[in-house]
Tab-separated table of C-alpha atoms and ligand atoms in Angstrom:
chain	number	residue	atom	x	y	z
H	1	MET	CA	0.000	0.000	0.000
H	2	ARG	CA	1.137	3.602	-0.629
H	3	ILE	CA	0.724	5.438	2.684
H	4	GLY	CA	1.120	9.164	3.398
H	5	ILE	CA	1.711	10.420	6.956
H	6	ALA	CA	1.511	14.108	7.912
H	7	GLY	CA	3.545	15.035	11.010
H	8	GLY	CA	6.945	13.773	12.121
H	9	GLY	CA	6.540	13.911	15.910
H	10	ILE	CA	6.753	10.767	18.014
H	11	MET	CA	3.331	9.603	16.780
H	12	GLY	CA	4.182	9.982	13.086
H	13	ARG	CA	7.658	8.462	13.421
H	14	LEU	CA	6.534	5.416	15.428
H	15	LEU	CA	3.660	4.802	13.031
H	16	CYS	CA	6.097	4.894	10.094
H	17	HIS	CA	8.462	2.573	11.970
H	18	ALA	CA	5.698	-0.019	12.394
H	19	LEU	CA	4.234	0.296	8.899
H	20	ILE	CA	7.500	0.293	6.981
H	21	ASP	CA	8.306	-3.108	8.474
H	22	LYS	CA	4.993	-4.341	6.994
H	23	LYS	CA	6.418	-3.557	3.550
H	24	HIS	CA	4.227	-0.532	2.832
H	25	GLU	CA	5.579	2.324	0.712
H	26	LEU	CA	5.702	5.374	2.984
H	27	THR	CA	5.927	9.148	2.575
H	28	LEU	CA	6.183	11.408	5.645
H	29	LEU	CA	5.527	15.141	5.364
H	30	ASP	CA	6.488	17.666	8.025
H	31	GLN	CA	6.429	21.450	7.996
H	32	ASP	CA	9.881	21.588	9.645
H	33	ASN	CA	13.185	19.779	9.358
H	34	PRO	CA	13.639	16.487	11.257
H	35	ASP	CA	15.725	18.104	14.060
H	36	HIS	CA	13.226	20.873	14.707
H	37	GLN	CA	12.212	21.341	18.353
H	38	ASN	CA	8.636	20.100	18.054
H	39	CYS	CA	6.691	18.955	21.119
H	40	SER	CA	8.186	15.453	20.932
H	41	MET	CA	11.758	16.793	20.813
H	42	VAL	CA	11.194	19.055	23.821
H	43	ALA	CA	9.588	16.409	26.095
H	44	ALA	CA	11.379	14.850	29.077
H	45	GLY	CA	10.936	11.188	28.074
H	46	MET	CA	9.411	9.978	31.338
H	47	LEU	CA	7.455	6.718	31.084
H	48	ALA	CA	5.319	6.989	34.199
H	49	PRO	CA	2.055	5.035	33.941
H	50	VAL	CA	1.525	4.775	37.704
H	51	ALA	CA	2.450	8.312	38.789
H	52	GLU	CA	0.427	9.802	35.930
H	53	LEU	CA	-2.667	7.992	37.219
H	54	GLU	CA	-3.047	10.815	39.712
H	55	LYS	CA	-4.278	13.051	36.903
H	56	CYS	CA	-5.380	10.741	34.109
H	57	GLU	CA	-7.807	7.993	33.177
H	58	THR	CA	-6.995	4.336	33.768
H	59	SER	CA	-6.805	3.674	30.018
H	60	ILE	CA	-3.600	5.787	29.929
H	61	TYR	CA	-2.162	3.542	32.643
H	62	GLU	CA	-3.156	0.412	30.687
H	63	MET	CA	-1.675	1.696	27.437
H	64	GLY	CA	1.464	2.833	29.262
H	65	MET	CA	1.991	-0.513	30.995
H	66	GLN	CA	1.570	-2.293	27.684
H	67	ALA	CA	4.100	0.046	26.047
H	68	LEU	CA	6.626	-0.491	28.843
H	69	THR	CA	6.295	-4.252	29.020
H	70	ILE	CA	5.904	-5.112	25.338
H	71	HIS	CA	6.526	-2.331	22.837
H	72	TRP	CA	9.375	-0.094	24.096
H	73	PRO	CA	11.893	-2.912	24.724
H	74	ARG	CA	11.224	-4.244	21.202
H	75	ILE	CA	11.422	-0.819	19.514
H	76	ILE	CA	14.647	0.180	21.295
H	77	ASN	CA	16.197	-3.178	20.457
H	78	ASP	CA	15.076	-2.922	16.853
H	79	LEU	CA	16.592	0.541	16.355
H	80	ASP	CA	20.105	-0.687	16.988
H	81	ALA	CA	21.250	2.754	18.233
H	82	ASP	CA	22.772	3.969	21.481
H	83	ILE	CA	19.605	5.164	23.235
H	84	TYR	CA	19.507	5.664	27.010
H	85	TYR	CA	16.445	3.663	28.122
H	86	GLN	CA	15.849	2.305	31.582
H	87	GLN	CA	13.077	0.763	33.597
H	88	SER	CA	14.324	0.959	37.183
H	89	GLY	CA	11.267	2.635	38.629
H	90	SER	CA	10.813	6.091	40.095
H	91	LEU	CA	10.606	7.620	43.574
H	92	VAL	CA	8.045	10.030	45.003
H	93	VAL	CA	8.980	12.172	48.017
H	94	ALA	CA	7.635	15.210	49.904
H	95	HIS	CA	8.774	17.759	52.469
H	96	PRO	CA	7.699	16.643	56.008
H	97	ASN	CA	5.114	19.487	56.036
H	98	ASP	CA	3.633	18.245	52.761
H	99	GLN	CA	3.058	14.610	53.747
H	100	ALA	CA	-0.668	15.147	53.091
H	101	GLU	CA	0.215	15.713	49.424
H	102	LEU	CA	1.988	12.382	49.313
H	103	LEU	CA	-0.931	10.571	50.962
H	104	ASN	CA	-3.367	12.264	48.637
H	105	PHE	CA	-1.265	11.270	45.635
H	106	ILE	CA	-1.060	7.617	46.657
H	107	SER	CA	-4.744	7.297	47.591
H	108	MET	CA	-5.734	8.788	44.241
H	109	ILE	CA	-3.576	6.207	42.465
H	110	GLU	CA	-4.950	3.436	44.642
H	111	SER	CA	-8.551	4.334	43.885
H	112	LYS	CA	-7.895	4.529	40.114
H	113	LEU	CA	-6.124	1.179	40.153
H	114	ARG	CA	-9.213	-0.453	41.634
H	115	HIS	CA	-10.921	0.072	38.290
H	116	CYS	CA	-8.248	-1.695	36.275
H	117	GLU	CA	-8.417	-5.314	35.247
H	118	GLY	CA	-6.300	-7.579	37.415
H	119	VAL	CA	-5.578	-4.875	39.928
H	120	GLU	CA	-6.979	-6.826	42.870
H	121	ARG	CA	-3.835	-8.936	43.059
H	122	ARG	CA	-1.389	-6.071	42.697
H	123	PHE	CA	-3.334	-3.937	45.109
H	124	VAL	CA	-3.114	-6.521	47.879
H	125	VAL	CA	0.614	-6.988	47.365
H	126	ALA	CA	1.335	-3.293	47.230
H	127	ARG	CA	-0.943	-2.066	50.005
H	128	PRO	CA	1.208	0.189	52.192
H	129	ARG	CA	0.300	-0.667	55.772
H	130	SER	CA	0.979	2.767	57.197
H	131	VAL	CA	-1.489	4.354	54.790
H	132	TRP	CA	-4.192	1.757	55.374
H	133	PRO	CA	-3.782	0.535	58.969
H	134	LYS	CA	-4.684	-3.117	59.365
H	135	GLN	CA	-7.526	-2.444	61.773
H	136	SER	CA	-9.224	-0.041	59.371
H	137	ILE	CA	-10.232	-2.804	56.970
H	138	GLY	CA	-11.167	-6.330	58.034
H	139	ILE	CA	-10.027	-9.363	56.054
H	140	THR	CA	-13.607	-10.410	55.179
H	141	LYS	CA	-14.372	-6.929	53.963
H	142	LEU	CA	-11.194	-6.942	51.901
H	143	HIS	CA	-12.073	-10.281	50.305
H	144	HIS	CA	-15.528	-9.005	49.553
H	145	LYS	CA	-14.008	-5.957	47.873
H	146	ILE	CA	-11.600	-8.106	45.903
H	147	PHE	CA	-14.444	-10.260	44.536
H	148	ARG	CA	-16.333	-7.121	43.560
H	149	TRP	CA	-13.282	-5.708	41.809
H	150	ILE	CA	-12.726	-8.972	39.932
H	151	ALA	CA	-16.352	-9.092	38.840
H	152	SER	CA	-16.463	-5.470	37.756
H	153	ALA	CA	-13.084	-5.728	36.002
H	154	LYS	CA	-14.345	-8.787	34.097
H	155	ARG	CA	-17.581	-7.044	33.140
H	156	TYR	CA	-15.643	-4.003	32.047
H	157	ALA	CA	-13.199	-6.062	30.001
H	158	ALA	CA	-16.022	-7.945	28.289
H	159	SER	CA	-18.008	-4.835	27.564
H	160	GLN	CA	-14.974	-3.173	26.083
H	161	ARG	CA	-14.185	-6.258	23.974
H	162	ARG	CA	-10.537	-6.143	24.836
H	163	THR	CA	-8.277	-9.077	24.378
H	164	SER	CA	-6.665	-10.121	27.611
H	165	ALA	CA	-3.786	-11.756	25.739
H	166	LEU	CA	-2.651	-8.320	24.668
H	167	ARG	CA	-2.778	-6.874	28.157
H	168	PRO	CA	0.399	-6.674	30.183
H	169	ARG	CA	0.461	-9.176	33.006
H	170	ASN	CA	2.366	-7.459	35.744
H	171	ASP	CA	2.667	-9.637	38.813
H	172	GLY	CA	4.964	-7.164	40.505
H	173	ILE	CA	4.335	-4.432	42.996
H	174	LEU	CA	3.033	-1.177	41.559
H	175	TYR	CA	3.955	1.022	44.492
H	176	GLN	CA	5.729	0.453	47.737
H	177	LYS	CA	6.282	2.606	50.794
H	178	LEU	CA	9.966	2.958	51.749
H	179	ASN	CA	11.574	3.981	55.030
H	180	ALA	CA	14.780	6.037	55.283
H	181	GLU	CA	17.047	2.989	55.104
H	182	GLU	CA	15.307	1.608	52.027
H	183	ILE	CA	15.441	5.019	50.312
H	184	ILE	CA	19.222	5.189	50.803
H	185	GLN	CA	19.623	1.725	49.278
H	186	LEU	CA	17.947	2.942	46.095
H	187	GLU	CA	19.084	6.564	46.055
H	188	PRO	CA	21.933	7.410	48.460
H	189	ALA	CA	21.597	11.086	47.492
H	190	LEU	CA	18.134	11.297	49.069
H	191	SER	CA	19.304	10.563	52.621
H	192	LYS	CA	17.319	13.464	54.127
H	193	PHE	CA	13.947	11.831	53.409
H	194	GLN	CA	12.318	9.601	56.012
H	195	GLU	CA	9.556	8.281	53.731
H	196	ALA	CA	9.069	7.799	50.017
H	197	TYR	CA	7.019	5.775	47.566
H	198	TYR	CA	8.775	3.588	45.043
H	199	LEU	CA	6.998	2.918	41.717
H	200	PRO	CA	9.068	0.031	40.304
H	201	ALA	CA	7.323	-0.348	36.926
H	202	GLU	CA	8.239	3.114	35.659
H	203	GLY	CA	10.959	4.023	33.183
H	204	GLN	CA	12.439	6.726	31.017
H	205	VAL	CA	13.915	7.151	27.571
H	206	ASP	CA	16.282	9.688	26.021
H	207	ASN	CA	13.590	10.916	23.677
H	208	GLN	CA	15.891	13.252	21.734
H	209	ALA	CA	18.213	10.329	20.868
H	210	LEU	CA	15.183	8.180	20.082
H	211	MET	CA	13.716	10.753	17.675
H	212	HIS	CA	17.054	11.009	15.823
H	213	ALA	CA	17.403	7.212	15.697
H	214	LEU	CA	13.889	6.807	14.290
H	215	HIS	CA	14.638	9.374	11.580
H	216	LYS	CA	17.860	7.588	10.628
H	217	ASP	CA	16.212	4.167	10.673
H	218	LEU	CA	13.309	5.305	8.482
H	219	LEU	CA	15.606	6.861	5.897
H	220	ALA	CA	17.683	3.669	5.809
H	221	LYS	CA	14.474	1.712	5.151
H	222	LYS	CA	13.731	3.970	2.156
H	223	LEU	CA	10.957	6.117	3.620
H	224	LYS	CA	10.447	9.297	1.601
H	225	TRP	CA	10.774	12.197	4.088
H	226	LEU	CA	9.417	15.500	2.762
H	227	ALA	CA	10.804	18.060	5.234
H	228	ASN	CA	9.786	21.739	5.277
H	229	THR	CA	6.536	20.787	3.558
H	230	ARG	CA	3.445	22.295	5.130
H	231	VAL	CA	0.264	20.226	4.828
H	232	SER	CA	-2.792	22.414	4.429
H	233	SER	CA	-5.453	19.705	4.430
H	234	ILE	CA	-6.050	15.975	4.425
H	235	ARG	CA	-8.800	14.081	2.631
H	236	SER	CA	-9.579	10.485	1.772
H	237	HIS	CA	-6.589	9.298	-0.289
H	238	GLN	CA	-5.099	12.828	-0.472
H	239	ILE	CA	-2.600	15.001	1.360
H	240	ILE	CA	-2.739	18.578	0.101
H	241	THR	CA	0.347	20.747	0.554
H	242	GLU	CA	0.784	24.393	-0.369
H	243	ASN	CA	2.219	23.363	-3.766
H	244	GLU	CA	0.646	20.045	-4.751
H	245	THR	CA	-1.865	17.304	-4.020
H	246	LEU	CA	-0.362	13.904	-3.259
H	247	GLU	CA	-2.392	10.708	-3.795
H	248	PHE	CA	-2.126	7.663	-1.500
H	249	ASP	CA	-4.038	4.453	-0.781
H	250	MET	CA	-4.253	5.496	2.857
H	251	VAL	CA	-3.398	8.695	4.762
H	252	PHE	CA	-2.650	9.505	8.406
H	253	ASP	CA	-2.761	12.839	10.201
H	254	CYS	CA	-0.268	13.069	13.112
H	255	ARG	CA	0.210	16.838	13.108
H	256	GLY	CA	-0.415	17.410	16.823
H	257	LEU	CA	-1.466	21.006	17.467
H	258	GLY	CA	-0.987	21.768	13.753
H	259	ALA	CA	-3.902	19.498	12.773
H	260	ASN	CA	-7.233	20.854	11.589
H	261	THR	CA	-8.955	17.478	11.764
H	262	PHE	CA	-10.054	17.964	15.409
H	263	ASP	CA	-12.368	20.765	16.592
H	264	ASN	CA	-11.551	20.823	20.285
H	265	LEU	CA	-7.757	20.657	20.399
H	266	GLN	CA	-6.130	22.829	23.026
H	267	ALA	CA	-2.532	23.722	23.845
H	268	VAL	CA	-1.136	22.962	27.298
H	269	ARG	CA	2.160	24.737	27.846
H	270	GLY	CA	5.035	22.943	29.571
H	271	GLU	CA	8.413	24.323	30.699
H	272	LEU	CA	11.631	22.417	31.432
H	273	ILE	CA	15.105	23.235	32.756
H	274	TRP	CA	18.196	21.212	31.748
H	275	LEU	CA	20.974	21.126	34.354
H	276	HIS	CA	24.456	19.737	34.767
H	277	ALA	CA	25.014	18.815	38.438
H	278	PRO	CA	28.333	16.930	38.846
H	279	ASP	CA	27.807	16.564	42.625
H	280	VAL	CA	24.393	14.927	42.420
H	281	ASN	CA	23.825	11.298	41.514
H	282	LEU	CA	20.331	9.959	40.957
H	283	ASN	CA	19.644	6.567	39.385
H	284	ARG	CA	16.000	7.069	38.499
H	285	PRO	CA	13.370	9.826	38.091
H	286	VAL	CA	12.227	11.483	41.323
H	287	ARG	CA	9.016	13.423	41.948
H	288	LEU	CA	8.620	15.981	44.698
H	289	MET	CA	5.042	16.567	45.839
H	290	HIS	CA	4.209	20.134	46.787
H	291	PRO	CA	0.803	21.790	47.351
H	292	ARG	CA	1.238	24.126	44.346
H	293	TYR	CA	3.258	22.042	41.910
H	294	HIS	CA	4.551	18.538	41.423
H	295	LEU	CA	8.144	18.712	40.286
H	296	TYR	CA	9.965	15.872	38.562
H	297	VAL	CA	13.672	15.351	37.954
H	298	ALA	CA	14.643	12.954	35.184
H	299	PRO	CA	18.339	11.991	35.318
H	300	ARG	CA	20.282	11.442	32.110
H	301	PRO	CA	23.822	10.042	31.781
H	302	ASP	CA	26.807	12.240	32.823
H	303	ASN	CA	24.967	14.024	35.659
H	304	ILE	CA	22.566	15.792	33.339
H	305	PHE	CA	19.086	16.380	34.806
H	306	ILE	CA	15.827	17.509	33.230
H	307	VAL	CA	13.578	19.312	35.683
H	308	GLY	CA	9.926	19.953	34.936
H	309	ALA	CA	7.279	20.490	34.217
H	310	SER	CA	4.705	23.182	34.452
H	311	GLU	CA	1.208	22.779	33.035
H	312	ILE	CA	-0.429	25.978	31.851
H	313	TYR	CA	-3.523	26.131	29.637
H	314	ALA	CA	-2.189	28.572	27.063
H	315	ASP	CA	-1.099	28.531	23.430
H	316	ASP	CA	2.155	30.182	24.484
H	317	TYR	CA	5.568	29.167	23.123
H	318	SER	CA	7.513	32.028	24.745
H	319	GLU	CA	10.527	31.507	27.027
H	320	ILE	CA	10.186	29.988	30.508
H	321	SER	CA	8.659	32.377	33.089
H	322	VAL	CA	10.454	33.669	36.188
H	323	LYS	CA	7.691	32.148	38.343
H	324	THR	CA	8.214	28.624	36.971
H	325	THR	CA	11.996	28.994	37.150
H	326	LEU	CA	11.860	30.072	40.798
H	327	GLU	CA	9.415	27.345	41.780
H	328	LEU	CA	11.244	24.525	40.000
H	329	LEU	CA	14.705	25.521	41.184
H	330	THR	CA	13.639	26.203	44.793
H	331	ALA	CA	12.039	22.773	44.996
H	332	LEU	CA	15.100	21.234	43.381
H	333	TYR	CA	17.406	22.864	45.920
H	334	TYR	CA	15.292	21.314	48.667
H	335	LEU	CA	15.561	17.883	47.010
H	336	HIS	CA	19.357	18.031	47.169
H	337	PRO	CA	21.428	21.083	48.268
H	338	SER	CA	24.201	20.275	45.763
H	339	PHE	CA	21.830	21.296	42.970
H	340	ALA	CA	22.764	24.849	44.063
H	341	GLU	CA	26.104	24.350	42.307
H	342	ALA	CA	24.527	22.956	39.148
H	343	ARG	CA	24.857	24.801	35.846
H	344	ILE	CA	21.757	25.620	33.819
H	345	LEU	CA	22.392	24.206	30.345
H	346	LYS	CA	19.196	25.382	28.716
H	347	THR	CA	15.489	25.868	29.227
H	348	ALA	CA	12.784	24.542	26.925
H	349	THR	CA	9.109	25.268	26.443
H	350	HIS	CA	6.450	23.783	24.197
H	351	CYS	CA	2.734	23.042	24.112
H	352	ARG	CA	1.164	19.618	24.435
H	353	PRO	CA	-1.740	18.731	22.123
H	354	ALA	CA	-4.758	17.976	24.359
H	355	LEU	CA	-8.401	17.173	23.666
H	356	ALA	CA	-11.192	18.235	26.024
H	357	ASP	CA	-11.234	14.958	27.996
H	358	HIS	CA	-7.411	14.731	28.022
H	359	LEU	CA	-7.571	11.371	26.254
H	360	PRO	CA	-6.094	10.575	22.840
H	361	LYS	CA	-8.413	9.923	19.887
H	362	ILE	CA	-8.132	7.928	16.674
H	363	LYS	CA	-10.512	9.560	14.222
H	364	CYS	CA	-11.217	7.378	11.255
H	365	THR	CA	-12.946	7.670	7.912
H	366	GLN	CA	-12.501	4.860	5.428
H	367	ASP	CA	-8.998	5.589	4.164
H	368	CYS	CA	-7.930	8.385	6.425
H	369	ILE	CA	-6.930	8.176	10.098
H	370	ALA	CA	-6.135	11.135	12.370
H	371	ILE	CA	-4.447	10.555	15.732
H	372	ASN	CA	-4.208	13.339	18.270
H	373	GLY	CA	-4.535	14.463	21.898
H	374	LEU	CA	-1.473	12.651	23.245
H	375	TYR	CA	-1.285	15.462	25.832
H	376	ARG	CA	1.397	14.748	28.469
H	377	HIS	CA	1.687	11.045	27.590
H	378	GLY	CA	3.080	10.928	24.061
H	379	TYR	CA	6.029	8.691	24.889
H	380	LEU	CA	4.084	6.669	27.393
H	381	ILE	CA	1.267	5.644	25.070
H	382	ALA	CA	2.269	6.197	21.403
H	383	PRO	CA	3.674	2.644	20.913
H	384	THR	CA	0.398	1.088	22.146
H	385	ILE	CA	-1.667	3.398	19.910
H	386	VAL	CA	0.479	2.382	16.937
H	387	ASP	CA	-0.038	-1.286	17.796
H	388	GLU	CA	-3.794	-0.663	18.104
H	389	ILE	CA	-3.894	0.879	14.608
H	390	VAL	CA	-1.771	-1.826	12.987
H	391	GLN	CA	-3.946	-4.567	14.510
H	392	TRP	CA	-7.100	-2.861	13.326
H	393	MET	CA	-5.699	-2.516	9.803
H	394	GLU	CA	-4.729	-6.190	9.725
H	395	SER	CA	-7.611	-7.893	11.511
H	396	GLY	CA	-10.212	-5.271	12.453
H	397	ARG	CA	-9.520	-5.993	16.132
H	398	ARG	CA	-9.550	-3.133	18.684
H	399	ASN	CA	-8.373	-3.417	22.284
H	400	PHE	CA	-9.106	0.169	23.261
H	401	PRO	CA	-12.410	0.928	21.504
H	402	GLU	CA	-12.904	4.100	23.551
H	403	LEU	CA	-10.032	5.688	21.590
H	404	TRP	CA	-11.779	5.338	18.259
H	405	CYS	CA	-14.322	7.510	16.569
H	406	PHE	CA	-15.611	6.626	13.104
H	407	SER	CA	-17.117	9.121	10.736
H	408	ARG	CA	-18.323	9.118	7.139
H	409	ARG	CA	-17.447	12.790	6.746
H	410	VAL	CA	-14.079	13.423	5.103
H	411	LEU	CA	-11.452	14.997	7.326
H	412	CYS	CA	-10.297	18.507	6.490
O	1	FAD	C1	7.557	20.200	28.409
O	1	FAD	C2	6.964	18.894	27.996
O	1	FAD	C3	7.359	17.723	28.651
O	1	FAD	C4	6.815	16.495	28.267
O	1	FAD	N1	7.249	15.363	28.897
O	1	FAD	C5	6.727	14.166	28.544
O	1	FAD	C6	7.183	12.989	29.189
O	1	FAD	O1	8.059	13.031	30.054
O	1	FAD	N2	6.627	11.792	28.818
O	1	FAD	C7	5.651	11.713	27.853
O	1	FAD	O2	5.174	10.606	27.584
O	1	FAD	N3	5.213	12.828	27.230
O	1	FAD	C8	5.714	14.045	27.549
O	1	FAD	N4	5.274	15.173	26.924
O	1	FAD	C9	4.158	15.058	25.971
O	1	FAD	C10	4.656	14.642	24.583
O	1	FAD	O3	5.749	15.427	24.226
O	1	FAD	C11	3.523	14.800	23.572
O	1	FAD	O4	2.413	14.051	23.987
O	1	FAD	C12	3.963	14.309	22.192
O	1	FAD	O5	5.160	14.915	21.817
O	1	FAD	C13	2.916	14.570	21.124
O	1	FAD	O6	3.420	13.980	19.944
O	1	FAD	P1	2.758	14.190	18.513
O	1	FAD	O7	3.566	13.410	17.556
O	1	FAD	O8	1.293	13.947	18.580
O	1	FAD	O9	2.894	15.780	18.241
O	1	FAD	P2	4.190	16.667	17.876
O	1	FAD	O10	5.382	16.208	18.587
O	1	FAD	O11	3.752	18.080	18.077
O	1	FAD	O12	4.428	16.397	16.337
O	1	FAD	C14	3.606	16.972	15.339
O	1	FAD	C15	4.465	17.190	14.100
O	1	FAD	O13	3.594	17.652	13.056
O	1	FAD	C16	4.222	18.735	12.401
O	1	FAD	N5	3.164	19.597	11.828
O	1	FAD	C17	2.264	20.360	12.493
O	1	FAD	N6	1.458	20.989	11.622
O	1	FAD	C18	1.855	20.629	10.390
O	1	FAD	C19	1.416	20.935	9.082
O	1	FAD	N7	0.374	21.750	8.855
O	1	FAD	N8	2.052	20.378	8.021
O	1	FAD	C20	3.097	19.518	8.209
O	1	FAD	N9	3.564	19.196	9.441
O	1	FAD	C21	2.949	19.741	10.513
O	1	FAD	C22	5.027	19.440	13.481
O	1	FAD	O14	6.087	20.185	12.910
O	1	FAD	C23	5.538	18.253	14.299
O	1	FAD	O15	6.766	17.789	13.793
O	1	FAD	C24	5.814	16.436	27.249
O	1	FAD	C25	5.442	17.597	26.587
O	1	FAD	C26	6.004	18.809	26.949
O	1	FAD	C27	5.600	20.067	26.206
């Protein structure tokens, strides 16, 4: 099949990566050059299905877990490039005065997990005793709850017509409360904290290296990459640029905020600071809970750290604000005083493409598919969305039907 894809962010590149291996003939069009700082290039590369549950729907968690357990290891392996990728979990900490934030965070996650298939087993294993004292919930009551969760999870799974074989089976702990000694074993640099939560399933990827590797891989596999080519509209079988109309058997729209195929897209601004801190060593991402903001620090090799990220509902690509800079760096200094001696390498801002319900959508007419609304989870969920699309193209099967919307009307 001749396939045209508009948009070379993480969604467009991963889709090309999957389809080119199925022997399709691909053309990718992007308004910028492949190294341009689009949203996907600016992102921090955190793969945090559990921590993100605080603010998102359980389907994001399910897609993220599937990406982490099945798709990312395969994609990274397949690319045959030096890409920093790790899955050694993340830590969540708080100032002693903000312990309520930490409890709130973990109870929100716990309540969302109750709605996920198979969570009854993980929930029992991971239940932190100090948050839920033994006497507060009797064993019979707990069993009763477990049976109800199993039944409702089964009903939900059936009603959604998902295939359990494609779901990640994670028998491990999803979160675990740590004391001071256990924190030091994982992260010696965080010796000041008496309590933390460890989320062992989480990971991170050097998304800038990944984006470059995908570009290189696609060119090597003979994809036709039309850079600096603005797409003005997309129709069944056609991608229309400012200079010509290109014909394909099938077309995809992955233009993020540049797409005009979705009515209710909104921009959510995010700001990041890149630091070099030779005196700080962290092995995994750390989140600091605070009443006004939730900071994260994603370590990269050679004592490089990415600190983020704000979330502001504005279509604003201007430089980072003083307010965000002060808040992020003050919190960072509390996390470890040696960050005071760090050097600021750069700051980065961009806007995330979000739909009204903050969930991604796959909008489909017969030969035209638009994917958008990846919001703050592009890296977490894009591989699962790609797999969903490829499966549907090959067998008509859908595991996440709530993502799809079908329409007879041509896209624009
Ligand atoms: C500060 C920040 C931190 C983030 N951190 C994380 C994180 O840690 N983990 C995570 O999972 N997600 C994170 N995200 C979210 C993630 O970056 C996005 O969800 C993801 O990049 C969206 O990818 P996309 O391919 O849909 O869109 P984009 O990356 O925006 O790609 C769209 C592409 O389409 C092109 N385009 C647009 N209009 C046109 C047109 N008319 N013609 C041709 N081409 C066009 C653009 O140039 C661009 O290359 C973060 C986002 C931000 C802003």
